[in-house]
CSV table of C-alpha atoms in Angstrom, one decimal:
chain,number,residue,atom,x,y,z
A,1,MET,CA,-35.9,8.1,27.8
A,2,ILE,CA,-37.1,11.1,29.2
A,3,SER,CA,-38.4,14.1,27.0
A,4,THR,CA,-35.9,16.6,28.6
A,5,ASP,CA,-32.8,14.0,27.4
A,6,PHE,CA,-34.4,13.4,24.1
A,7,GLU,CA,-34.6,17.3,23.4
A,8,PHE,CA,-31.2,18.1,24.5
A,9,LEU,CA,-29.8,15.2,22.4
A,10,ALA,CA,-31.9,16.4,19.4
A,11,GLY,CA,-30.4,20.0,20.1
A,12,PHE,CA,-26.9,18.6,20.3
A,13,LEU,CA,-27.1,16.7,17.1
A,14,LYS,CA,-28.5,19.8,15.3
A,15,THR,CA,-26.1,22.4,16.4
A,16,ASN,CA,-23.0,20.3,16.1
A,17,SER,CA,-23.8,18.0,12.9
A,18,GLY,CA,-26.9,19.3,11.3
A,19,LEU,CA,-28.5,16.0,11.9
A,20,THR,CA,-32.4,16.4,12.5
A,21,LEU,CA,-33.5,13.8,15.2
A,22,THR,CA,-37.2,13.1,15.0
A,23,PRO,CA,-39.1,11.2,17.7
A,24,ASP,CA,-39.7,8.5,15.2
A,25,LYS,CA,-36.0,8.2,15.2
A,26,ALA,CA,-35.8,7.7,19.1
A,27,TYR,CA,-35.6,3.8,18.7
A,28,LEU,CA,-32.1,4.2,17.4
A,29,ILE,CA,-30.6,6.2,20.4
A,30,GLU,CA,-30.6,3.4,22.6
A,31,SER,CA,-28.9,0.9,20.3
A,32,ARG,CA,-26.4,3.3,19.0
A,33,LEU,CA,-25.5,5.3,22.2
A,34,GLN,CA,-25.3,2.5,24.7
A,35,PRO,CA,-22.1,1.0,23.3
A,36,ILE,CA,-20.7,4.8,23.7
A,37,ALA,CA,-21.9,5.2,27.2
A,38,ALA,CA,-20.2,2.0,28.0
A,39,LYS,CA,-16.8,3.1,26.4
A,40,HIS,CA,-16.6,6.6,28.2
A,41,GLY,CA,-17.7,4.7,31.7
A,42,LYS,CA,-21.1,6.6,31.8
A,43,GLY,CA,-23.1,3.5,32.5
A,44,ASP,CA,-26.3,4.0,30.4
A,45,VAL,CA,-27.5,6.4,27.8
A,46,ALA,CA,-29.1,8.8,30.4
A,47,GLY,CA,-25.5,9.0,32.0
A,48,LEU,CA,-24.0,9.7,28.6
A,49,ILE,CA,-26.6,12.6,28.1
A,50,ASN,CA,-25.9,13.9,31.5
A,51,ALA,CA,-21.9,14.0,31.0
A,52,LEU,CA,-22.9,15.5,27.2
A,53,ARG,CA,-24.9,18.4,29.1
A,54,THR,CA,-22.2,18.8,31.8
A,55,PHE,CA,-18.4,18.7,31.1
A,56,PRO,CA,-18.4,16.8,27.4
A,57,THR,CA,-14.9,15.9,26.1
A,58,GLN,CA,-14.0,16.6,22.8
A,59,ASP,CA,-13.9,12.6,22.3
A,60,LEU,CA,-17.4,12.2,23.8
A,61,ARG,CA,-18.9,14.7,21.6
A,62,ARG,CA,-17.1,13.1,18.3
A,63,ASP,CA,-18.4,9.7,19.4
A,64,VAL,CA,-21.9,10.5,19.9
A,65,ILE,CA,-22.0,12.4,16.4
A,66,GLU,CA,-20.4,9.5,14.7
A,67,ALA,CA,-22.7,6.9,16.4
A,68,MET,CA,-25.8,8.7,15.4
A,69,THR,CA,-24.9,9.0,11.7
A,70,THR,CA,-26.3,6.6,9.2
A,71,ASN,CA,-23.4,5.2,7.2
A,72,GLU,CA,-25.5,2.9,4.9
A,73,THR,CA,-24.1,2.5,1.2
A,74,SER,CA,-22.7,0.3,-1.4
A,75,PHE,CA,-20.9,0.3,-4.6
A,76,PHE,CA,-22.7,2.1,-7.6
A,77,ARG,CA,-25.8,2.8,-5.2
A,78,ASP,CA,-28.8,3.3,-7.0
A,79,THR,CA,-27.2,2.5,-10.4
A,80,LYS,CA,-28.8,5.3,-12.6
A,81,PRO,CA,-26.9,8.2,-11.1
A,82,PHE,CA,-23.6,6.4,-12.1
A,83,ASP,CA,-25.2,6.0,-15.7
A,84,ILE,CA,-26.1,9.6,-15.9
A,85,PHE,CA,-22.4,10.5,-14.5
A,86,LYS,CA,-20.9,8.3,-17.2
A,87,SER,CA,-23.1,9.2,-20.1
A,88,GLU,CA,-24.5,12.8,-19.6
A,89,VAL,CA,-21.9,14.5,-17.3
A,90,LEU,CA,-18.6,13.0,-18.2
A,91,GLY,CA,-19.7,13.5,-22.1
A,92,LYS,CA,-20.0,17.5,-21.5
A,93,LEU,CA,-17.1,17.9,-18.9
A,94,VAL,CA,-14.7,15.8,-21.4
A,95,THR,CA,-15.7,18.6,-24.1
A,96,ALA,CA,-15.7,21.6,-21.7
A,97,ARG,CA,-12.5,20.6,-19.9
A,98,ALA,CA,-10.6,19.5,-23.3
A,99,ALA,CA,-7.9,22.3,-22.9
A,100,ARG,CA,-7.1,21.8,-19.3
A,101,LYS,CA,-7.5,18.0,-19.2
A,102,SER,CA,-8.4,18.1,-15.5
A,103,LEU,CA,-11.6,17.3,-13.5
A,104,ARG,CA,-12.1,17.8,-9.9
A,105,ILE,CA,-14.7,15.7,-8.1
A,106,TRP,CA,-16.0,15.9,-4.5
A,107,CYS,CA,-18.0,13.3,-2.5
A,108,ALA,CA,-19.4,15.0,0.3
A,109,ALA,CA,-20.6,12.2,2.4
A,110,ALA,CA,-18.2,9.2,1.5
A,111,SER,CA,-19.1,7.0,4.5
A,112,SER,CA,-17.0,3.9,4.2
A,113,GLY,CA,-15.9,4.5,0.7
A,114,GLN,CA,-17.9,2.8,-1.9
A,115,GLU,CA,-19.2,5.9,-3.5
A,116,PRO,CA,-15.7,7.6,-4.2
A,117,TYR,CA,-14.3,4.3,-5.1
A,118,SER,CA,-17.0,3.7,-7.5
A,119,ILE,CA,-16.4,6.9,-9.2
A,120,ALA,CA,-12.6,6.4,-9.5
A,121,ILE,CA,-13.3,3.0,-11.3
A,122,LEU,CA,-15.5,4.6,-13.7
A,123,LEU,CA,-12.8,7.4,-14.4
A,124,LYS,CA,-10.2,5.0,-14.6
A,125,ASP,CA,-12.0,2.8,-17.2
A,126,ASP,CA,-13.0,5.6,-19.4
A,127,PRO,CA,-10.6,6.0,-22.3
A,128,ARG,CA,-11.9,9.6,-23.0
A,129,LEU,CA,-10.2,10.6,-19.7
A,130,ALA,CA,-6.7,9.0,-20.6
A,131,GLY,CA,-3.8,11.3,-19.7
A,132,TRP,CA,-6.3,13.6,-17.5
A,133,LYS,CA,-5.2,14.7,-14.0
A,134,ILE,CA,-8.1,13.8,-11.7
A,135,ASP,CA,-8.7,14.9,-8.4
A,136,LEU,CA,-11.2,13.1,-6.4
A,137,VAL,CA,-11.7,14.4,-2.8
A,138,ALA,CA,-14.0,12.3,-0.4
A,139,THR,CA,-15.4,13.9,3.0
A,140,ASP,CA,-17.5,12.7,5.9
A,141,ILE,CA,-18.2,13.9,9.1
A,142,ASP,CA,-17.4,10.5,10.7
A,143,THR,CA,-13.6,9.9,11.2
A,144,SER,CA,-13.9,6.2,12.1
A,145,ILE,CA,-15.7,5.6,8.9
A,146,LEU,CA,-13.3,7.5,7.1
A,147,ALA,CA,-10.4,5.4,8.5
A,148,LYS,CA,-12.2,2.2,7.0
A,149,ALA,CA,-12.6,3.9,3.8
A,150,THR,CA,-8.9,4.7,3.4
A,151,THR,CA,-8.0,1.2,3.9
A,152,GLY,CA,-10.0,0.3,0.8
A,153,ARG,CA,-10.8,-3.3,2.6
A,154,TYR,CA,-14.4,-4.5,2.1
A,155,SER,CA,-15.8,-7.9,3.2
A,156,LYS,CA,-17.0,-10.7,0.6
A,157,PHE,CA,-20.5,-9.1,1.4
A,158,GLU,CA,-19.8,-5.6,0.9
A,159,VAL,CA,-18.0,-6.2,-2.6
A,160,GLN,CA,-21.2,-8.1,-4.0
A,161,ARG,CA,-23.7,-5.4,-3.3
A,162,GLY,CA,-23.8,-3.4,-6.5
A,163,MET,CA,-20.1,-4.3,-7.7
A,164,PRO,CA,-20.2,-6.1,-11.0
A,165,ILE,CA,-18.1,-9.3,-10.8
A,166,GLN,CA,-15.8,-8.1,-13.8
A,167,LEU,CA,-14.8,-5.0,-12.1
A,168,LEU,CA,-14.3,-6.8,-8.9
A,169,MET,CA,-11.8,-8.9,-10.5
A,170,LYS,CA,-10.2,-6.1,-12.3
A,171,HIS,CA,-9.9,-3.3,-9.6
A,172,PHE,CA,-9.5,-5.6,-6.3
A,173,THR,CA,-7.2,-7.7,-4.9
A,174,LYS,CA,-8.6,-10.6,-2.8
A,175,LEU,CA,-6.6,-10.8,0.6
A,176,ASN,CA,-8.4,-13.9,2.2
A,177,ASP,CA,-11.9,-15.7,1.9
A,178,ASP,CA,-13.6,-12.7,3.4
A,179,THR,CA,-11.6,-9.7,2.4
A,180,TRP,CA,-11.0,-7.9,-0.7
A,181,GLU,CA,-8.9,-4.7,-1.3
A,182,VAL,CA,-9.2,-1.9,-3.8
A,183,LYS,CA,-6.1,-1.9,-5.8
A,184,PRO,CA,-3.5,0.9,-5.3
A,185,GLU,CA,-4.2,2.7,-8.5
A,186,ILE,CA,-8.0,3.1,-7.7
A,187,ARG,CA,-6.9,4.1,-3.9
A,188,SER,CA,-4.4,6.6,-4.9
A,189,MET,CA,-7.0,8.5,-7.0
A,190,VAL,CA,-9.0,9.3,-3.8
A,191,SER,CA,-8.0,11.6,-0.9
A,192,PHE,CA,-10.2,11.2,2.0
A,193,ARG,CA,-10.5,13.8,4.7
A,194,GLN,CA,-12.9,14.8,7.4
A,195,LEU,CA,-15.4,17.7,7.1
A,196,ASN,CA,-18.5,18.6,8.7
A,197,LEU,CA,-21.2,20.2,6.2
A,198,LEU,CA,-22.4,22.6,8.8
A,199,GLU,CA,-18.9,24.3,8.8
A,200,ASP,CA,-16.9,26.3,6.4
A,201,PHE,CA,-15.6,24.0,3.4
A,202,SER,CA,-14.0,26.7,1.2
A,203,THR,CA,-10.6,24.6,1.6
A,204,ILE,CA,-12.4,22.1,-0.8
A,205,GLY,CA,-11.8,24.7,-3.5
A,206,THR,CA,-13.7,24.7,-6.9
A,207,VAL,CA,-15.0,21.5,-8.2
A,208,ASP,CA,-16.7,20.1,-11.4
A,209,VAL,CA,-19.0,17.8,-9.9
A,210,VAL,CA,-20.3,17.3,-6.3
A,211,PHE,CA,-22.0,14.0,-5.0
A,212,CYS,CA,-23.9,14.8,-2.0
A,213,ARG,CA,-26.4,12.0,-2.0
A,214,ASN,CA,-28.6,10.7,1.0
A,215,VAL,CA,-27.3,13.4,3.2
A,216,LEU,CA,-29.9,16.2,3.2
A,217,ILE,CA,-32.6,14.1,4.0
A,218,TYR,CA,-31.2,14.2,7.7
A,219,PHE,CA,-31.2,17.9,7.7
A,220,ASP,CA,-34.1,20.4,8.4
A,221,ALA,CA,-35.2,22.7,5.4
A,222,ALA,CA,-33.0,25.7,6.7
A,223,THR,CA,-29.8,23.5,7.1
A,224,LYS,CA,-30.3,22.2,3.6
A,225,GLY,CA,-30.9,25.4,2.1
A,226,GLY,CA,-27.5,26.6,3.8
A,227,VAL,CA,-25.5,23.6,2.7
A,228,LEU,CA,-26.8,23.7,-0.7
A,229,GLY,CA,-25.7,27.6,-0.9
A,230,LYS,CA,-22.3,26.9,0.3
A,231,ILE,CA,-21.9,23.9,-2.2
A,232,SER,CA,-23.1,26.0,-5.0
A,233,ARG,CA,-20.1,28.6,-4.3
A,234,ARG,CA,-17.8,25.3,-4.4
A,235,LEU,CA,-19.2,24.2,-7.9
A,236,SER,CA,-17.9,25.6,-11.1
A,237,ASP,CA,-20.5,27.5,-13.1
A,238,ASP,CA,-20.9,24.7,-15.7
A,239,GLY,CA,-20.7,21.9,-12.8
A,240,TYR,CA,-23.1,19.4,-11.5
A,241,LEU,CA,-24.6,18.2,-8.5
A,242,PHE,CA,-25.9,14.7,-7.6
A,243,LEU,CA,-28.3,14.4,-4.7
A,244,GLY,CA,-30.2,11.2,-3.4
A,245,GLY,CA,-33.5,9.9,-5.1
A,246,ALA,CA,-35.4,11.2,-2.4
A,247,GLU,CA,-33.9,14.7,-2.1
A,248,THR,CA,-34.6,17.8,-4.0
A,249,VAL,CA,-34.0,21.3,-4.0
A,250,LEU,CA,-37.3,22.4,-4.9
A,251,GLY,CA,-38.7,24.9,-2.2
A,252,VAL,CA,-35.2,24.3,-0.2
A,253,SER,CA,-32.8,26.5,-2.5
A,254,ASP,CA,-32.6,28.6,-5.6
A,255,ALA,CA,-28.8,27.7,-5.8
A,256,PHE,CA,-29.6,24.7,-8.1
A,257,GLU,CA,-32.2,23.5,-10.7
A,258,PRO,CA,-33.0,20.2,-11.6
A,259,SER,CA,-31.5,18.8,-15.0
A,260,THR,CA,-34.3,18.0,-17.2
A,261,GLY,CA,-34.7,14.1,-17.6
A,262,ASN,CA,-31.9,13.4,-15.3
A,263,ARG,CA,-33.5,12.5,-12.1
A,264,GLY,CA,-31.0,13.4,-9.0
A,265,LEU,CA,-28.8,15.7,-11.2
A,266,TYR,CA,-28.8,19.7,-10.6
A,267,VAL,CA,-27.0,22.5,-12.4
A,268,LYS,CA,-27.0,26.3,-11.4
A,269,PRO,CA,-29.7,28.4,-12.6
A,270,GLN,CA,-27.9,30.7,-14.8
A,271,ARG,CA,-27.2,27.7,-17.2
A,272,LEU,CA,-30.8,27.3,-18.0
A,273,ALA,CA,-31.1,30.9,-18.7
A,274,GLN,CA,-28.0,30.7,-21.0
A,275,ALA,CA,-29.4,27.8,-22.9
A,276,ALA,CA,-32.8,29.4,-23.3
B,1,MET,CA,-44.4,-14.6,-16.4
B,2,LYS,CA,-40.6,-14.9,-16.2
B,3,SER,CA,-39.1,-18.1,-15.0
B,4,PHE,CA,-36.2,-18.9,-13.0
B,5,LEU,CA,-34.4,-22.3,-12.5
B,6,LEU,CA,-32.3,-23.1,-9.4
B,7,VAL,CA,-29.6,-25.6,-9.7
B,8,ASP,CA,-28.2,-26.8,-6.5
B,9,ASP,CA,-27.8,-30.4,-5.2
B,10,SER,CA,-28.8,-28.7,-1.6
B,11,ALA,CA,-32.5,-28.5,-1.0
B,12,ILE,CA,-32.1,-26.1,1.6
B,13,ILE,CA,-30.2,-23.4,-0.7
B,14,ARG,CA,-32.8,-23.8,-3.4
B,15,LYS,CA,-35.4,-23.2,-0.9
B,16,LEU,CA,-33.5,-20.4,0.6
B,17,ALA,CA,-33.1,-18.8,-3.0
B,18,LYS,CA,-36.7,-19.2,-3.8
B,19,ARG,CA,-37.7,-17.4,-0.7
B,20,MET,CA,-35.3,-14.6,-1.5
B,21,LEU,CA,-36.7,-14.3,-5.0
B,22,ALA,CA,-40.3,-14.3,-4.1
B,23,LYS,CA,-40.8,-10.6,-4.4
B,24,HIS,CA,-39.7,-10.6,-8.1
B,25,GLY,CA,-42.7,-12.8,-9.1
B,26,TYR,CA,-40.6,-15.5,-10.8
B,27,GLU,CA,-42.2,-19.1,-11.7
B,28,PHE,CA,-39.4,-21.4,-10.5
B,29,SER,CA,-38.3,-24.7,-11.5
B,30,GLU,CA,-35.5,-26.6,-9.5
B,31,ALA,CA,-32.7,-29.1,-10.5
B,32,GLU,CA,-30.5,-30.9,-8.1
B,33,ASN,CA,-27.7,-31.3,-10.6
B,34,GLY,CA,-26.6,-30.1,-14.0
B,35,ALA,CA,-27.9,-33.0,-16.0
B,36,VAL,CA,-31.4,-32.6,-14.6
B,37,ALA,CA,-31.2,-28.7,-15.2
B,38,LEU,CA,-30.1,-29.6,-18.9
B,39,MET,CA,-33.1,-31.4,-19.4
B,40,ILE,CA,-35.5,-28.6,-18.4
B,41,CYS,CA,-33.7,-26.3,-20.4
B,42,ARG,CA,-34.2,-28.4,-23.5
B,43,THR,CA,-38.0,-28.2,-23.1
B,44,ASP,CA,-38.5,-24.8,-21.4
B,45,MET,CA,-35.8,-22.2,-21.4
B,46,PRO,CA,-35.9,-20.2,-18.3
B,47,ASN,CA,-35.1,-16.3,-18.1
B,48,GLY,CA,-32.6,-16.7,-15.2
B,49,ILE,CA,-30.8,-19.5,-13.7
B,50,LEU,CA,-28.9,-19.5,-10.2
B,51,LEU,CA,-26.3,-22.2,-10.7
B,52,ASP,CA,-24.0,-24.3,-8.2
B,53,TRP,CA,-20.6,-25.4,-9.2
B,54,ASN,CA,-19.9,-28.8,-7.2
B,55,MET,CA,-22.9,-31.0,-7.8
B,56,PRO,CA,-23.0,-34.8,-8.5
B,57,VAL,CA,-23.7,-36.3,-11.9
B,58,MET,CA,-23.1,-33.0,-14.0
B,59,ASP,CA,-21.4,-30.0,-12.4
B,60,GLY,CA,-22.2,-26.2,-12.8
B,61,LEU,CA,-19.2,-25.6,-15.4
B,62,ALA,CA,-20.2,-28.6,-17.4
B,63,PHE,CA,-23.7,-27.7,-17.6
B,64,ILE,CA,-23.3,-24.1,-18.6
B,65,ARG,CA,-21.0,-25.1,-21.4
B,66,GLU,CA,-23.6,-27.5,-22.8
B,67,LEU,CA,-26.3,-24.8,-22.0
B,68,ARG,CA,-24.6,-22.3,-24.1
B,69,ARG,CA,-24.4,-24.9,-27.0
B,70,LEU,CA,-28.3,-25.4,-27.0
B,71,PRO,CA,-30.7,-23.4,-29.4
B,72,GLY,CA,-31.7,-20.3,-27.3
B,73,GLY,CA,-29.1,-21.5,-24.8
B,74,ASP,CA,-27.4,-17.8,-25.2
B,75,GLN,CA,-30.8,-16.4,-23.5
B,76,PRO,CA,-30.7,-17.2,-20.0
B,77,LYS,CA,-29.0,-14.9,-17.6
B,78,VAL,CA,-26.7,-17.4,-15.6
B,79,LEU,CA,-25.6,-16.4,-11.9
B,80,PHE,CA,-23.0,-18.7,-10.8
B,81,CYS,CA,-23.4,-19.4,-7.0
B,82,THR,CA,-20.7,-21.2,-5.2
B,83,THR,CA,-18.2,-21.3,-2.5
B,84,GLU,CA,-15.4,-21.6,-5.0
B,85,CYS,CA,-14.2,-18.2,-4.9
B,86,GLU,CA,-10.7,-18.2,-6.1
B,87,MET,CA,-9.7,-15.6,-8.8
B,88,ASP,CA,-9.0,-18.3,-11.3
B,89,LYS,CA,-12.4,-20.2,-10.7
B,90,ILE,CA,-14.2,-16.9,-11.2
B,91,GLU,CA,-12.3,-16.2,-14.4
B,92,THR,CA,-13.2,-20.0,-15.7
B,93,ALA,CA,-17.0,-19.5,-14.8
B,94,MET,CA,-17.2,-16.2,-16.5
B,95,GLY,CA,-15.2,-17.5,-19.4
B,96,ALA,CA,-17.6,-20.3,-19.7
B,97,GLY,CA,-20.4,-18.1,-20.2
B,98,ALA,CA,-21.8,-16.8,-16.7
B,99,ASP,CA,-23.3,-13.4,-16.9
B,100,GLU,CA,-22.5,-12.7,-12.8
B,101,PHE,CA,-21.0,-14.5,-9.9
B,102,ILE,CA,-22.1,-14.9,-6.4
B,103,MET,CA,-20.0,-15.9,-3.6
B,104,LYS,CA,-21.6,-18.1,-0.9
B,105,PRO,CA,-23.0,-17.3,1.4
B,106,PHE,CA,-25.2,-14.8,0.3
B,107,ASP,CA,-28.1,-12.9,1.3
B,108,GLU,CA,-31.1,-11.3,-0.2
B,109,GLU,CA,-29.5,-7.8,-0.8
B,110,ILE,CA,-26.8,-9.6,-2.8
B,111,LEU,CA,-28.9,-11.6,-4.9
B,112,SER,CA,-31.3,-8.4,-5.7
B,113,SER,CA,-28.3,-6.7,-6.5
B,114,LYS,CA,-26.8,-9.2,-8.8
B,115,LEU,CA,-30.2,-9.6,-10.5
B,116,GLU,CA,-30.4,-5.8,-11.2
B,117,LEU,CA,-26.8,-5.9,-12.9
B,118,VAL,CA,-28.1,-8.7,-15.3
B,119,GLY,CA,-31.3,-6.8,-16.0
B,120,LEU,CA,-33.4,-9.4,-14.3
B,121,ALA,CA,-34.8,-7.3,-11.4
């Protein structure tokens, strides 16, 4: 790929999705964009980028962004954040929200749905939340991956990554030898919608917990700071933010502080001041 | 060093599983059926067992029922690993004392994930 095409594509992705495309990721371009070039009749990746540069249709722009977005995920990915969510976060929120008995949770990079369904399963199985109103919003920039998430259907391989067999038997229905489906009572707890983290997301409303794991790593420092600032405005003052294990707010944003002893968990700084 | 017993009548599956588990640093033993596996467990109880269902001489279900009755037989983490994937079969395996269940075919990611779930990663 010629350098001007690479620079154009990197600029396009940065502006439209916040993704930072560095030269070490150039190897992804051919394998991910060639099918899109073929679908839109542009021949090869060079032809596709030329079309993006001249008269891009809305469909073409969306397909390129979606193809370059990484959708790697699994049920209860990394385990530890879900332990912290169950013990530390829910423990505090069950007390703090005892009067209104409602919780709002936002998964900001839901991908194919494993994370929001994992959270829904934890909430469903938690006797402390019996009778509570749970609102679980799951968003992603990629509409095709959200379409998969909404079906709640996963292959035999997908359901075996991170999902304990007892929970699989309790919360899934086996449709055939290769397909398992999340049961309706879990699916109905999650509402999926498309959302670009670079755009305004005030329609999310105020939430108690945000899961925004393994997304910020694809953004540059300024974009990370902007997104964290906007998340902070959506989070209740005593709310919680989960980031991925390789992500941090330090040196990026002062909207959050790490929660001591809980790796990957962040809170608003005034809470630390109040607690002191 | 932690030990892992691979019980499957297919030498290919045992070899494949051994390769997938290599990075975890286990000491391996192998058995081609439940009866041989039981003999190994009587002398040297392993930390983990990967267990096939359908095998000649003694199948996986009969093995785990015998194993759980042995002194110290409640200790090993047993991962049933089989093509028998109907819900009633999974329930039977778990009811007999399995700690996790793997539906064949499986890959390294699935095996690692299941090891983590039973605390053997």
